[in-house]
Amino acid sequence: GGPLAVAGTAYDRGFGVAAPMRLCFGLDRKYQRFVTGLGIDDAAGTATDPRTGKPPARCTFRIQVDGKVRYEKTDVTWGTV
């Protein structure tokens, strides 16, 4: 419903998706830089899952360029950037 926010910072633009998810951008070799920010939306919350005892918002961010992993951050939790 509301704006995307990560660790208390609101963003006017962005993608709000549910895991598992893959976003692909065809850049056609027209660009030399790709700049992005990554994080879990504050709306995901911090409540512990009563069934597992684990926080519900936890994921891995991976950026691939031409099939090669160029960035990976694992075990990302709510409230981190």
mmCIF file of C-alpha atoms in Angstrom:
data_model
loop_
_atom_site.group_PDB
_atom_site.id
_atom_site.type_symbol
_atom_site.label_atom_id
_atom_site.label_comp_id
_atom_site.label_asym_id
_atom_site.label_seq_id
_atom_site.Cartn_x
_atom_site.Cartn_y
_atom_site.Cartn_z
ATOM 1 C CA GLY A 1 0.000 0.000 0.000
ATOM 2 C CA GLY A 2 2.380 2.758 1.065
ATOM 3 C CA PRO A 3 5.769 3.955 -0.190
ATOM 4 C CA LEU A 4 8.796 1.672 -0.092
ATOM 5 C CA ALA A 5 10.897 2.245 3.004
ATOM 6 C CA VAL A 6 14.102 0.523 4.071
ATOM 7 C CA ALA A 7 15.568 1.077 7.537
ATOM 8 C CA GLY A 8 13.357 4.149 7.979
ATOM 9 C CA THR A 9 14.241 5.805 4.646
ATOM 10 C CA ALA A 10 11.325 6.219 2.193
ATOM 11 C CA TYR A 11 11.883 5.847 -1.560
ATOM 12 C CA ASP A 12 9.801 7.429 -4.339
ATOM 13 C CA ARG A 13 10.740 4.727 -6.849
ATOM 14 C CA GLY A 14 11.542 1.068 -6.643
ATOM 15 C CA PHE A 15 10.343 -2.480 -6.993
ATOM 16 C CA GLY A 16 8.367 -4.180 -4.278
ATOM 17 C CA VAL A 17 8.432 -7.923 -4.867
ATOM 18 C CA ALA A 18 7.854 -11.120 -2.929
ATOM 19 C CA ALA A 19 10.485 -13.854 -2.729
ATOM 20 C CA PRO A 20 11.432 -15.891 -4.557
ATOM 21 C CA MET A 21 11.826 -13.341 -7.341
ATOM 22 C CA ARG A 22 14.086 -12.657 -10.288
ATOM 23 C CA LEU A 23 14.225 -9.296 -12.035
ATOM 24 C CA CYS A 24 16.039 -9.087 -15.368
ATOM 25 C CA PHE A 25 17.064 -5.943 -17.206
ATOM 26 C CA GLY A 26 18.285 -6.101 -20.804
ATOM 27 C CA LEU A 27 20.836 -3.299 -20.999
ATOM 28 C CA ASP A 28 22.112 -4.201 -24.486
ATOM 29 C CA ARG A 29 25.682 -3.222 -23.570
ATOM 30 C CA LYS A 30 24.691 0.474 -23.751
ATOM 31 C CA TYR A 31 25.749 1.173 -20.161
ATOM 32 C CA GLN A 32 28.976 0.872 -18.241
ATOM 33 C CA ARG A 33 27.532 1.217 -14.715
ATOM 34 C CA PHE A 34 24.584 -0.228 -12.860
ATOM 35 C CA VAL A 35 23.698 1.554 -9.617
ATOM 36 C CA THR A 36 21.089 0.243 -7.212
ATOM 37 C CA GLY A 37 20.065 0.025 -3.598
ATOM 38 C CA LEU A 38 18.820 -3.157 -1.960
ATOM 39 C CA GLY A 39 16.862 -3.869 1.157
ATOM 40 C CA ILE A 40 13.772 -5.419 2.693
ATOM 41 C CA ASP A 41 10.768 -3.097 2.910
ATOM 42 C CA ASP A 42 10.037 -1.936 6.449
ATOM 43 C CA ALA A 43 6.454 -3.147 5.914
ATOM 44 C CA ALA A 44 7.791 -6.717 6.117
ATOM 45 C CA GLY A 45 7.954 -6.235 9.877
ATOM 46 C CA THR A 46 10.069 -7.722 12.610
ATOM 47 C CA ALA A 47 7.709 -10.266 14.163
ATOM 48 C CA THR A 48 9.037 -13.755 14.791
ATOM 49 C CA ASP A 49 7.252 -16.567 12.957
ATOM 50 C CA PRO A 50 5.514 -18.532 15.733
ATOM 51 C CA ARG A 51 5.893 -21.824 13.812
ATOM 52 C CA THR A 52 9.649 -21.623 13.205
ATOM 53 C CA GLY A 53 10.877 -18.997 15.661
ATOM 54 C CA LYS A 54 12.667 -17.256 12.774
ATOM 55 C CA PRO A 55 12.185 -13.703 11.532
ATOM 56 C CA PRO A 56 9.982 -13.761 8.409
ATOM 57 C CA ALA A 57 12.005 -11.248 6.396
ATOM 58 C CA ARG A 58 15.352 -12.777 5.439
ATOM 59 C CA CYS A 59 16.800 -13.175 1.961
ATOM 60 C CA THR A 60 19.790 -13.177 -0.366
ATOM 61 C CA PHE A 61 20.440 -10.422 -2.906
ATOM 62 C CA ARG A 62 22.490 -11.382 -5.942
ATOM 63 C CA ILE A 63 23.392 -9.313 -8.994
ATOM 64 C CA GLN A 64 24.571 -11.082 -12.120
ATOM 65 C CA VAL A 65 26.072 -9.393 -15.153
ATOM 66 C CA ASP A 66 26.318 -11.449 -18.329
ATOM 67 C CA GLY A 67 25.791 -14.625 -16.294
ATOM 68 C CA LYS A 68 28.501 -13.863 -13.702
ATOM 69 C CA VAL A 69 27.775 -13.022 -10.070
ATOM 70 C CA ARG A 70 29.102 -9.495 -9.481
ATOM 71 C CA TYR A 71 27.512 -8.901 -6.070
ATOM 72 C CA GLU A 72 25.971 -11.149 -3.440
ATOM 73 C CA LYS A 73 24.778 -10.436 0.069
ATOM 74 C CA THR A 74 23.337 -13.348 2.000
ATOM 75 C CA ASP A 75 21.202 -13.529 5.110
ATOM 76 C CA VAL A 76 19.855 -9.985 4.725
ATOM 77 C CA THR A 77 17.299 -9.178 7.414
ATOM 78 C CA TRP A 78 14.689 -6.491 7.922
ATOM 79 C CA GLY A 79 16.104 -3.053 8.731
ATOM 80 C CA THR A 80 19.461 -3.516 6.980
ATOM 81 C CA VAL A 81 20.637 -1.981 3.741
#
